């Protein structure tokens, strides 16, 4: 426990000194804010681009606050995911290939404690980035578009965040046994594959973590929606994260040293 | 009281090839042991197993009679062959991290960190980023992190091999002091380094222990009398040297690069008198006559079959 905390602080200091703690939240804020701003200024943008068929501008209606919020969160599904995977890919691989793991793991720091610290650090980064991004989006939505159902926005963000954490966990798992680029590529492919499978077979896979982005949007769009559809995706998402964590601790234990 | 370290039947197999091929040795508290061997002998693999970073394929390591575990990690200091640090940290931050990970409290860690940095001559660089350190400074930082928690056993993998002559000098002086205070195993491929700091030598080759003993016992064991001769360039002298090589008291002869002849003999007294008498009778222009014993370098070459 104590060593997890010590190593967690090292991880956070590393993110701070490498500016990850700055640029990733900034990217998330830009992504979040862009939706309400572009929705609001859409008529202006269209006007400036010239030849707009007559009637189009008149028929443009500003989308609802909840709808824009759902779109903002949807932005994180591709670019947000990519940014997080690229930032997490070196987490284990960098320490192993760089040789820093050989020194710290010769101390009483167990691979399990090191993995816990890395998970907590990535979780901190994700909560911070998503929290600031969603708050920024919410702020501009209420400013430009209209009142936002805040509690729905919070649960929608949490559901989306869980999906992002699943993807980050996959990256960490692969990072514990492969080189960094391979880890990023495989985890993005795995997350993409899951999402694709879910769109192809939504009903048989409605329990899977890949259902989380859709549930997140539904939480905003259908507020009276009271079914417990989120229970299984949330549980399976948490299960996936725990499995990745345990797998990574085990793999890191066996792969402490640079590959030959 | 069991010995500090007992290694028995240690093997490490990579892809069907034994890198460490059944080594066993005991080490007493307070000794300084040099693991001497050419590149590829299996020194790094052995030290990594001793540091608990690699599981042996077979065999056992006992520390004071107990299998190695978390408590053992607290009591060892390890310096790998090419230590890598977090370059974005300062030297001081790294040493603090290291000591805290090894279980020291905040106050004790700060005190020990300052002391060990000073001892390694890094007090002025302590607040600078490690990324800007020279190779010698990094190696001293490596020694500092291995020492900060006052370990009872130090494992150092080729601590001087990658250094320039000045860095080497500094490091060897530090090692000599440290060797007096605590138990050390350090690996090297340079015999001279081993002789300079250690009392015990384990010669390794191809994953096996070729020789193991104290410096003096190894010297005594290989105490083969030798005579080294050198003569001026002259036909007569050369012919005489050739006839010498066939005498019965000569076990082996070898022409050295500088033109001198090294003769391994069984009875130094009679060999000496025969050679000196003949040289005088034939008026051989002798440049050098030396009677002594084989150097440890030769022992090493013989032991590793080079
Ligand atoms: N991780 C590894 N995978 C495969 N072979 C290895 C590995 N580590 C070392 N070896 C092999 O083991 C042998 C001994 O290597 P090493 O212990 O590094 O020797 P030394 O440190 O004495 O130079 C070498 O032949 C090396 O190629
Ligand atoms: Mg080596």
mmCIF file with all atom_site columns, N, CA and C in Angstrom, chain B residues 199-259:
data_model
loop_
_atom_site.group_PDB
_atom_site.id
_atom_site.type_symbol
_atom_site.label_atom_id
_atom_site.label_alt_id
_atom_site.label_comp_id
_atom_site.label_asym_id
_atom_site.label_entity_id
_atom_site.label_seq_id
_atom_site.pdbx_PDB_ins_code
_atom_site.Cartn_x
_atom_site.Cartn_y
_atom_site.Cartn_z
_atom_site.occupancy
_atom_site.B_iso_or_equiv
_atom_site.pdbx_formal_charge
_atom_site.auth_seq_id
_atom_site.auth_comp_id
_atom_site.auth_asym_id
_atom_site.auth_atom_id
_atom_site.pdbx_PDB_model_num
ATOM 1   N N  . UNK B 1 199 ? 38.540 -9.817  -1.943  1.00 0.00 ? 199 UNK B N  1
ATOM 2   C CA . UNK B 1 199 ? 39.348 -10.872 -1.338  1.00 0.00 ? 199 UNK B CA 1
ATOM 3   C C  . UNK B 1 199 ? 39.065 -12.228 -1.976  1.00 0.00 ? 199 UNK B C  1
ATOM 4   N N  . UNK B 1 200 ? 37.831 -12.404 -2.456  1.00 0.00 ? 200 UNK B N  1
ATOM 5   C CA . UNK B 1 200 ? 37.466 -13.693 -3.059  1.00 0.00 ? 200 UNK B CA 1
ATOM 6   C C  . UNK B 1 200 ? 37.216 -13.512 -4.553  1.00 0.00 ? 200 UNK B C  1
ATOM 7   N N  . UNK B 1 201 ? 37.536 -14.548 -5.283  1.00 0.00 ? 201 UNK B N  1
ATOM 8   C CA . UNK B 1 201 ? 37.301 -14.474 -6.719  1.00 0.00 ? 201 UNK B CA 1
ATOM 9   C C  . UNK B 1 201 ? 36.564 -15.726 -7.187  1.00 0.00 ? 201 UNK B C  1
ATOM 10  N N  . UNK B 1 202 ? 35.491 -15.488 -7.955  1.00 0.00 ? 202 UNK B N  1
ATOM 11  C CA . UNK B 1 202 ? 34.825 -16.602 -8.624  1.00 0.00 ? 202 UNK B CA 1
ATOM 12  C C  . UNK B 1 202 ? 35.055 -16.399 -10.106 1.00 0.00 ? 202 UNK B C  1
ATOM 13  N N  . UNK B 1 203 ? 35.757 -17.319 -10.724 1.00 0.00 ? 203 UNK B N  1
ATOM 14  C CA . UNK B 1 203 ? 35.979 -17.191 -12.164 1.00 0.00 ? 203 UNK B CA 1
ATOM 15  C C  . UNK B 1 203 ? 34.895 -17.953 -12.890 1.00 0.00 ? 203 UNK B C  1
ATOM 16  N N  . UNK B 1 204 ? 34.187 -17.250 -13.765 1.00 0.00 ? 204 UNK B N  1
ATOM 17  C CA . UNK B 1 204 ? 33.093 -17.880 -14.496 1.00 0.00 ? 204 UNK B CA 1
ATOM 18  C C  . UNK B 1 204 ? 33.434 -17.968 -15.964 1.00 0.00 ? 204 UNK B C  1
ATOM 19  N N  . UNK B 1 205 ? 32.989 -19.027 -16.571 1.00 0.00 ? 205 UNK B N  1
ATOM 20  C CA . UNK B 1 205 ? 33.126 -19.145 -18.017 1.00 0.00 ? 205 UNK B CA 1
ATOM 21  C C  . UNK B 1 205 ? 32.014 -20.027 -18.533 1.00 0.00 ? 205 UNK B C  1
ATOM 22  N N  . UNK B 1 206 ? 31.349 -19.581 -19.586 1.00 0.00 ? 206 UNK B N  1
ATOM 23  C CA . UNK B 1 206 ? 30.273 -20.341 -20.229 1.00 0.00 ? 206 UNK B CA 1
ATOM 24  C C  . UNK B 1 206 ? 29.258 -20.847 -19.210 1.00 0.00 ? 206 UNK B C  1
ATOM 25  N N  . UNK B 1 207 ? 28.901 -19.993 -18.257 1.00 0.00 ? 207 UNK B N  1
ATOM 26  C CA . UNK B 1 207 ? 27.848 -20.345 -17.313 1.00 0.00 ? 207 UNK B CA 1
ATOM 27  C C  . UNK B 1 207 ? 28.278 -21.220 -16.165 1.00 0.00 ? 207 UNK B C  1
ATOM 28  N N  . UNK B 1 208 ? 29.562 -21.590 -16.127 1.00 0.00 ? 208 UNK B N  1
ATOM 29  C CA . UNK B 1 208 ? 30.036 -22.449 -15.039 1.00 0.00 ? 208 UNK B CA 1
ATOM 30  C C  . UNK B 1 208 ? 31.078 -21.716 -14.216 1.00 0.00 ? 208 UNK B C  1
ATOM 31  N N  . UNK B 1 209 ? 31.264 -22.188 -12.984 1.00 0.00 ? 209 UNK B N  1
ATOM 32  C CA . UNK B 1 209 ? 32.339 -21.644 -12.172 1.00 0.00 ? 209 UNK B CA 1
ATOM 33  C C  . UNK B 1 209 ? 33.604 -22.425 -12.487 1.00 0.00 ? 209 UNK B C  1
ATOM 34  N N  . UNK B 1 210 ? 34.616 -21.709 -13.005 1.00 0.00 ? 210 UNK B N  1
ATOM 35  C CA . UNK B 1 210 ? 35.855 -22.386 -13.372 1.00 0.00 ? 210 UNK B CA 1
ATOM 36  C C  . UNK B 1 210 ? 36.788 -22.485 -12.178 1.00 0.00 ? 210 UNK B C  1
ATOM 37  N N  . UNK B 1 211 ? 36.796 -21.471 -11.340 1.00 0.00 ? 211 UNK B N  1
ATOM 38  C CA . UNK B 1 211 ? 37.647 -21.454 -10.163 1.00 0.00 ? 211 UNK B CA 1
ATOM 39  C C  . UNK B 1 211 ? 36.985 -20.608 -9.100  1.00 0.00 ? 211 UNK B C  1
ATOM 40  N N  . UNK B 1 212 ? 37.168 -20.970 -7.861  1.00 0.00 ? 212 UNK B N  1
ATOM 41  C CA . UNK B 1 212 ? 36.590 -20.179 -6.790  1.00 0.00 ? 212 UNK B CA 1
ATOM 42  C C  . UNK B 1 212 ? 37.545 -20.232 -5.607  1.00 0.00 ? 212 UNK B C  1
ATOM 43  N N  . UNK B 1 213 ? 37.909 -19.093 -5.075  1.00 0.00 ? 213 UNK B N  1
ATOM 44  C CA . UNK B 1 213 ? 38.774 -19.092 -3.906  1.00 0.00 ? 213 UNK B CA 1
ATOM 45  C C  . UNK B 1 213 ? 39.222 -17.701 -3.547  1.00 0.00 ? 213 UNK B C  1
ATOM 46  N N  . UNK B 1 214 ? 39.978 -17.601 -2.470  1.00 0.00 ? 214 UNK B N  1
ATOM 47  C CA . UNK B 1 214 ? 40.536 -16.302 -2.121  1.00 0.00 ? 214 UNK B CA 1
ATOM 48  C C  . UNK B 1 214 ? 41.689 -16.025 -3.074  1.00 0.00 ? 214 UNK B C  1
ATOM 49  N N  . UNK B 1 215 ? 42.017 -14.757 -3.178  1.00 0.00 ? 215 UNK B N  1
ATOM 50  C CA . UNK B 1 215 ? 43.126 -14.368 -4.041  1.00 0.00 ? 215 UNK B CA 1
ATOM 51  C C  . UNK B 1 215 ? 44.376 -15.163 -3.711  1.00 0.00 ? 215 UNK B C  1
ATOM 52  N N  . UNK B 1 216 ? 44.700 -15.249 -2.411  1.00 0.00 ? 216 UNK B N  1
ATOM 53  C CA . UNK B 1 216 ? 45.938 -15.922 -2.019  1.00 0.00 ? 216 UNK B CA 1
ATOM 54  C C  . UNK B 1 216 ? 45.860 -17.416 -2.314  1.00 0.00 ? 216 UNK B C  1
ATOM 55  N N  . UNK B 1 217 ? 44.698 -18.019 -2.063  1.00 0.00 ? 217 UNK B N  1
ATOM 56  C CA . UNK B 1 217 ? 44.626 -19.464 -2.301  1.00 0.00 ? 217 UNK B CA 1
ATOM 57  C C  . UNK B 1 217 ? 44.719 -19.770 -3.797  1.00 0.00 ? 217 UNK B C  1
ATOM 58  N N  . UNK B 1 218 ? 44.138 -18.889 -4.619  1.00 0.00 ? 218 UNK B N  1
ATOM 59  C CA . UNK B 1 218 ? 44.247 -19.132 -6.065  1.00 0.00 ? 218 UNK B CA 1
ATOM 60  C C  . UNK B 1 218 ? 45.686 -18.985 -6.513  1.00 0.00 ? 218 UNK B C  1
ATOM 61  N N  . UNK B 1 219 ? 46.355 -17.967 -5.977  1.00 0.00 ? 219 UNK B N  1
ATOM 62  C CA . UNK B 1 219 ? 47.759 -17.784 -6.350  1.00 0.00 ? 219 UNK B CA 1
ATOM 63  C C  . UNK B 1 219 ? 48.579 -18.997 -5.919  1.00 0.00 ? 219 UNK B C  1
ATOM 64  N N  . UNK B 1 220 ? 48.288 -19.495 -4.717  1.00 0.00 ? 220 UNK B N  1
ATOM 65  C CA . UNK B 1 220 ? 49.058 -20.638 -4.213  1.00 0.00 ? 220 UNK B CA 1
ATOM 66  C C  . UNK B 1 220 ? 48.770 -21.876 -5.061  1.00 0.00 ? 220 UNK B C  1
ATOM 67  N N  . UNK B 1 221 ? 47.489 -22.048 -5.406  1.00 0.00 ? 221 UNK B N  1
ATOM 68  C CA . UNK B 1 221 ? 47.108 -23.240 -6.155  1.00 0.00 ? 221 UNK B CA 1
ATOM 69  C C  . UNK B 1 221 ? 47.797 -23.289 -7.516  1.00 0.00 ? 221 UNK B C  1
ATOM 70  N N  . UNK B 1 222 ? 47.874 -22.128 -8.141  1.00 0.00 ? 222 UNK B N  1
ATOM 71  C CA . UNK B 1 222 ? 48.480 -22.096 -9.471  1.00 0.00 ? 222 UNK B CA 1
ATOM 72  C C  . UNK B 1 222 ? 49.930 -21.663 -9.389  1.00 0.00 ? 222 UNK B C  1
ATOM 73  N N  . UNK B 1 223 ? 50.520 -21.893 -8.223  1.00 0.00 ? 223 UNK B N  1
ATOM 74  C CA . UNK B 1 223 ? 51.883 -21.447 -8.029  1.00 0.00 ? 223 UNK B CA 1
ATOM 75  C C  . UNK B 1 223 ? 52.847 -22.276 -8.875  1.00 0.00 ? 223 UNK B C  1
ATOM 76  N N  . UNK B 1 224 ? 52.848 -22.059 -10.163 1.00 0.00 ? 224 UNK B N  1
ATOM 77  C CA . UNK B 1 224 ? 53.774 -22.762 -11.062 1.00 0.00 ? 224 UNK B CA 1
ATOM 78  C C  . UNK B 1 224 ? 54.995 -21.892 -11.236 1.00 0.00 ? 224 UNK B C  1
ATOM 79  N N  . UNK B 1 225 ? 56.149 -22.438 -10.913 1.00 0.00 ? 225 UNK B N  1
ATOM 80  C CA . UNK B 1 225 ? 57.351 -21.625 -11.124 1.00 0.00 ? 225 UNK B CA 1
ATOM 81  C C  . UNK B 1 225 ? 57.561 -21.375 -12.618 1.00 0.00 ? 225 UNK B C  1
ATOM 82  N N  . UNK B 1 226 ? 57.925 -20.181 -12.938 1.00 0.00 ? 226 UNK B N  1
ATOM 83  C CA . UNK B 1 226 ? 58.252 -19.865 -14.324 1.00 0.00 ? 226 UNK B CA 1
ATOM 84  C C  . UNK B 1 226 ? 59.567 -19.113 -14.372 1.00 0.00 ? 226 UNK B C  1
ATOM 85  N N  . UNK B 1 227 ? 60.232 -19.258 -15.510 1.00 0.00 ? 227 UNK B N  1
ATOM 86  C CA . UNK B 1 227 ? 61.451 -18.485 -15.744 1.00 0.00 ? 227 UNK B CA 1
ATOM 87  C C  . UNK B 1 227 ? 61.246 -17.725 -17.038 1.00 0.00 ? 227 UNK B C  1
ATOM 88  N N  . UNK B 1 228 ? 61.566 -16.449 -17.000 1.00 0.00 ? 228 UNK B N  1
ATOM 89  C CA . UNK B 1 228 ? 61.426 -15.646 -18.207 1.00 0.00 ? 228 UNK B CA 1
ATOM 90  C C  . UNK B 1 228 ? 62.826 -15.229 -18.651 1.00 0.00 ? 228 UNK B C  1
ATOM 91  N N  . UNK B 1 229 ? 63.093 -15.482 -19.915 1.00 0.00 ? 229 UNK B N  1
ATOM 92  C CA . UNK B 1 229 ? 64.430 -15.240 -20.465 1.00 0.00 ? 229 UNK B CA 1
ATOM 93  C C  . UNK B 1 229 ? 64.330 -14.348 -21.676 1.00 0.00 ? 229 UNK B C  1
ATOM 94  N N  . UNK B 1 230 ? 65.335 -13.467 -21.821 1.00 0.00 ? 230 UNK B N  1
ATOM 95  C CA . UNK B 1 230 ? 65.391 -12.731 -23.070 1.00 0.00 ? 230 UNK B CA 1
ATOM 96  C C  . UNK B 1 230 ? 66.852 -12.552 -23.441 1.00 0.00 ? 230 UNK B C  1
ATOM 97  N N  . UNK B 1 231 ? 67.110 -12.760 -24.712 1.00 0.00 ? 231 UNK B N  1
ATOM 98  C CA . UNK B 1 231 ? 68.513 -12.667 -25.144 1.00 0.00 ? 231 UNK B CA 1
ATOM 99  C C  . UNK B 1 231 ? 68.623 -11.681 -26.294 1.00 0.00 ? 231 UNK B C  1
ATOM 100 N N  . UNK B 1 232 ? 69.880 -11.224 -26.537 1.00 0.00 ? 232 UNK B N  1
ATOM 101 C CA . UNK B 1 232 ? 70.101 -10.345 -27.686 1.00 0.00 ? 232 UNK B CA 1
ATOM 102 C C  . UNK B 1 232 ? 69.963 -11.140 -28.963 1.00 0.00 ? 232 UNK B C  1
ATOM 103 N N  . UNK B 1 233 ? 69.674 -10.436 -30.064 1.00 0.00 ? 233 UNK B N  1
ATOM 104 C CA . UNK B 1 233 ? 69.545 -11.105 -31.353 1.00 0.00 ? 233 UNK B CA 1
ATOM 105 C C  . UNK B 1 233 ? 70.895 -11.660 -31.771 1.00 0.00 ? 233 UNK B C  1
ATOM 106 N N  . UNK B 1 234 ? 71.042 -12.981 -31.691 1.00 0.00 ? 234 UNK B N  1
ATOM 107 C CA . UNK B 1 234 ? 72.295 -13.582 -32.154 1.00 0.00 ? 234 UNK B CA 1
ATOM 108 C C  . UNK B 1 234 ? 71.984 -15.025 -32.487 1.00 0.00 ? 234 UNK B C  1
ATOM 109 N N  . UNK B 1 235 ? 72.589 -15.508 -33.562 1.00 0.00 ? 235 UNK B N  1
ATOM 110 C CA . UNK B 1 235 ? 72.283 -16.845 -34.046 1.00 0.00 ? 235 UNK B CA 1
ATOM 111 C C  . UNK B 1 235 ? 72.516 -17.891 -32.965 1.00 0.00 ? 235 UNK B C  1
ATOM 112 N N  . UNK B 1 236 ? 73.652 -17.786 -32.327 1.00 0.00 ? 236 UNK B N  1
ATOM 113 C CA . UNK B 1 236 ? 74.059 -18.748 -31.306 1.00 0.00 ? 236 UNK B CA 1
ATOM 114 C C  . UNK B 1 236 ? 73.071 -18.765 -30.151 1.00 0.00 ? 236 UNK B C  1
ATOM 115 N N  . UNK B 1 237 ? 72.660 -17.562 -29.743 1.00 0.00 ? 237 UNK B N  1
ATOM 116 C CA . UNK B 1 237 ? 71.727 -17.434 -28.626 1.00 0.00 ? 237 UNK B CA 1
ATOM 117 C C  . UNK B 1 237 ? 70.379 -18.058 -28.986 1.00 0.00 ? 237 UNK B C  1
ATOM 118 N N  . UNK B 1 238 ? 69.964 -17.821 -30.228 1.00 0.00 ? 238 UNK B N  1
ATOM 119 C CA . UNK B 1 238 ? 68.658 -18.340 -30.651 1.00 0.00 ? 238 UNK B CA 1
ATOM 120 C C  . UNK B 1 238 ? 68.660 -19.872 -30.644 1.00 0.00 ? 238 UNK B C  1
ATOM 121 N N  . UNK B 1 239 ? 69.743 -20.420 -31.148 1.00 0.00 ? 239 UNK B N  1
ATOM 122 C CA . UNK B 1 239 ? 69.855 -21.888 -31.179 1.00 0.00 ? 239 UNK B CA 1
ATOM 123 C C  . UNK B 1 239 ? 69.825 -22.459 -29.774 1.00 0.00 ? 239 UNK B C  1
ATOM 124 N N  . UNK B 1 240 ? 70.537 -21.788 -28.875 1.00 0.00 ? 240 UNK B N  1
ATOM 125 C CA . UNK B 1 240 ? 70.574 -22.256 -27.477 1.00 0.00 ? 240 UNK B CA 1
ATOM 126 C C  . UNK B 1 240 ? 69.168 -22.257 -26.879 1.00 0.00 ? 240 UNK B C  1
ATOM 127 N N  . UNK B 1 241 ? 68.412 -21.175 -27.163 1.00 0.00 ? 241 UNK B N  1
ATOM 128 C CA . UNK B 1 241 ? 67.050 -21.096 -26.638 1.00 0.00 ? 241 UNK B CA 1
ATOM 129 C C  . UNK B 1 241 ? 66.219 -22.271 -27.130 1.00 0.00 ? 241 UNK B C  1
ATOM 130 N N  . UNK B 1 242 ? 66.436 -22.602 -28.423 1.00 0.00 ? 242 UNK B N  1
ATOM 131 C CA . UNK B 1 242 ? 65.654 -23.708 -28.970 1.00 0.00 ? 242 UNK B CA 1
ATOM 132 C C  . UNK B 1 242 ? 65.997 -25.031 -28.288 1.00 0.00 ? 242 UNK B C  1
ATOM 133 N N  . UNK B 1 243 ? 67.264 -25.251 -28.016 1.00 0.00 ? 243 UNK B N  1
ATOM 134 C CA . UNK B 1 243 ? 67.638 -26.507 -27.344 1.00 0.00 ? 243 UNK B CA 1
ATOM 135 C C  . UNK B 1 243 ? 67.089 -26.540 -25.924 1.00 0.00 ? 243 UNK B C  1
ATOM 136 N N  . UNK B 1 244 ? 67.024 -25.340 -25.295 1.00 0.00 ? 244 UNK B N  1
ATOM 137 C CA . UNK B 1 244 ? 66.499 -25.265 -23.933 1.00 0.00 ? 244 UNK B CA 1
ATOM 138 C C  . UNK B 1 244 ? 65.091 -25.843 -23.837 1.00 0.00 ? 244 UNK B C  1
ATOM 139 N N  . UNK B 1 245 ? 64.300 -25.533 -24.870 1.00 0.00 ? 245 UNK B N  1
ATOM 140 C CA . UNK B 1 245 ? 62.889 -25.905 -24.811 1.00 0.00 ? 245 UNK B CA 1
ATOM 141 C C  . UNK B 1 245 ? 62.677 -27.407 -24.750 1.00 0.00 ? 245 UNK B C  1
ATOM 142 N N  . UNK B 1 246 ? 63.699 -28.168 -25.130 1.00 0.00 ? 246 UNK B N  1
ATOM 143 C CA . UNK B 1 246 ? 63.525 -29.621 -25.141 1.00 0.00 ? 246 UNK B CA 1
ATOM 144 C C  . UNK B 1 246 ? 64.021 -30.284 -23.863 1.00 0.00 ? 246 UNK B C  1
ATOM 145 N N  . UNK B 1 247 ? 64.533 -29.496 -22.901 1.00 0.00 ? 247 UNK B N  1
ATOM 146 C CA . UNK B 1 247 ? 65.049 -30.111 -21.666 1.00 0.00 ? 247 UNK B CA 1
ATOM 147 C C  . UNK B 1 247 ? 63.935 -30.744 -20.847 1.00 0.00 ? 247 UNK B C  1
ATOM 148 N N  . UNK B 1 248 ? 64.306 -31.701 -20.044 1.00 0.00 ? 248 UNK B N  1
ATOM 149 C CA . UNK B 1 248 ? 63.289 -32.450 -19.302 1.00 0.00 ? 248 UNK B CA 1
ATOM 150 C C  . UNK B 1 248 ? 62.660 -31.622 -18.189 1.00 0.00 ? 248 UNK B C  1
ATOM 151 N N  . UNK B 1 249 ? 63.378 -30.668 -17.632 1.00 0.00 ? 249 UNK B N  1
ATOM 152 C CA . UNK B 1 249 ? 62.804 -29.903 -16.521 1.00 0.00 ? 249 UNK B CA 1
ATOM 153 C C  . UNK B 1 249 ? 61.821 -28.817 -16.973 1.00 0.00 ? 249 UNK B C  1
ATOM 154 N N  . UNK B 1 250 ? 61.694 -28.658 -18.295 1.00 0.00 ? 250 UNK B N  1
ATOM 155 C CA . UNK B 1 250 ? 60.766 -27.655 -18.812 1.00 0.00 ? 250 UNK B CA 1
ATOM 156 C C  . UNK B 1 250 ? 59.428 -28.324 -19.117 1.00 0.00 ? 250 UNK B C  1
ATOM 157 N N  . UNK B 1 251 ? 58.364 -27.826 -18.494 1.00 0.00 ? 251 UNK B N  1
ATOM 158 C CA . UNK B 1 251 ? 57.046 -28.400 -18.737 1.00 0.00 ? 251 UNK B CA 1
ATOM 159 C C  . UNK B 1 251 ? 56.413 -27.811 -19.991 1.00 0.00 ? 251 UNK B C  1
ATOM 160 N N  . UNK B 1 252 ? 56.630 -26.536 -20.166 1.00 0.00 ? 252 UNK B N  1
ATOM 161 C CA . UNK B 1 252 ? 55.946 -25.850 -21.246 1.00 0.00 ? 252 UNK B CA 1
ATOM 162 C C  . UNK B 1 252 ? 56.727 -24.583 -21.537 1.00 0.00 ? 252 UNK B C  1
ATOM 163 N N  . UNK B 1 253 ? 56.777 -24.190 -22.812 1.00 0.00 ? 253 UNK B N  1
ATOM 164 C CA . UNK B 1 253 ? 57.446 -22.925 -23.096 1.00 0.00 ? 253 UNK B CA 1
ATOM 165 C C  . UNK B 1 253 ? 56.602 -22.122 -24.064 1.00 0.00 ? 253 UNK B C  1
ATOM 166 N N  . UNK B 1 254 ? 56.777 -20.823 -23.978 1.00 0.00 ? 254 UNK B N  1
ATOM 167 C CA . UNK B 1 254 ? 55.935 -19.969 -24.820 1.00 0.00 ? 254 UNK B CA 1
ATOM 168 C C  . UNK B 1 254 ? 56.744 -18.742 -25.181 1.00 0.00 ? 254 UNK B C  1
ATOM 169 N N  . UNK B 1 255 ? 56.696 -18.374 -26.445 1.00 0.00 ? 255 UNK B N  1
ATOM 170 C CA . UNK B 1 255 ? 57.382 -17.163 -26.884 1.00 0.00 ? 255 UNK B CA 1
ATOM 171 C C  . UNK B 1 255 ? 56.419 -15.992 -26.727 1.00 0.00 ? 255 UNK B C  1
ATOM 172 N N  . UNK B 1 256 ? 56.819 -15.000 -25.928 1.00 0.00 ? 256 UNK B N  1
ATOM 173 C CA . UNK B 1 256 ? 55.933 -13.857 -25.706 1.00 0.00 ? 256 UNK B CA 1
ATOM 174 C C  . UNK B 1 256 ? 56.077 -12.852 -26.837 1.00 0.00 ? 256 UNK B C  1
ATOM 175 N N  . UNK B 1 257 ? 55.136 -11.898 -26.866 1.00 0.00 ? 257 UNK B N  1
ATOM 176 C CA . UNK B 1 257 ? 55.108 -10.929 -27.960 1.00 0.00 ? 257 UNK B CA 1
ATOM 177 C C  . UNK B 1 257 ? 56.372 -10.068 -27.994 1.00 0.00 ? 257 UNK B C  1
ATOM 178 N N  . UNK B 1 258 ? 56.951 -9.796  -26.816 1.00 0.00 ? 258 UNK B N  1
ATOM 179 C CA . UNK B 1 258 ? 58.127 -8.917  -26.792 1.00 0.00 ? 258 UNK B CA 1
ATOM 180 C C  . UNK B 1 258 ? 59.420 -9.686  -27.073 1.00 0.00 ? 258 UNK B C  1
ATOM 181 N N  . UNK B 1 259 ? 59.315 -10.928 -27.467 1.00 0.00 ? 259 UNK B N  1
ATOM 182 C CA . UNK B 1 259 ? 60.504 -11.694 -27.818 1.00 0.00 ? 259 UNK B CA 1
ATOM 183 C C  . UNK B 1 259 ? 61.094 -12.483 -26.667 1.00 0.00 ? 259 UNK B C  1
#
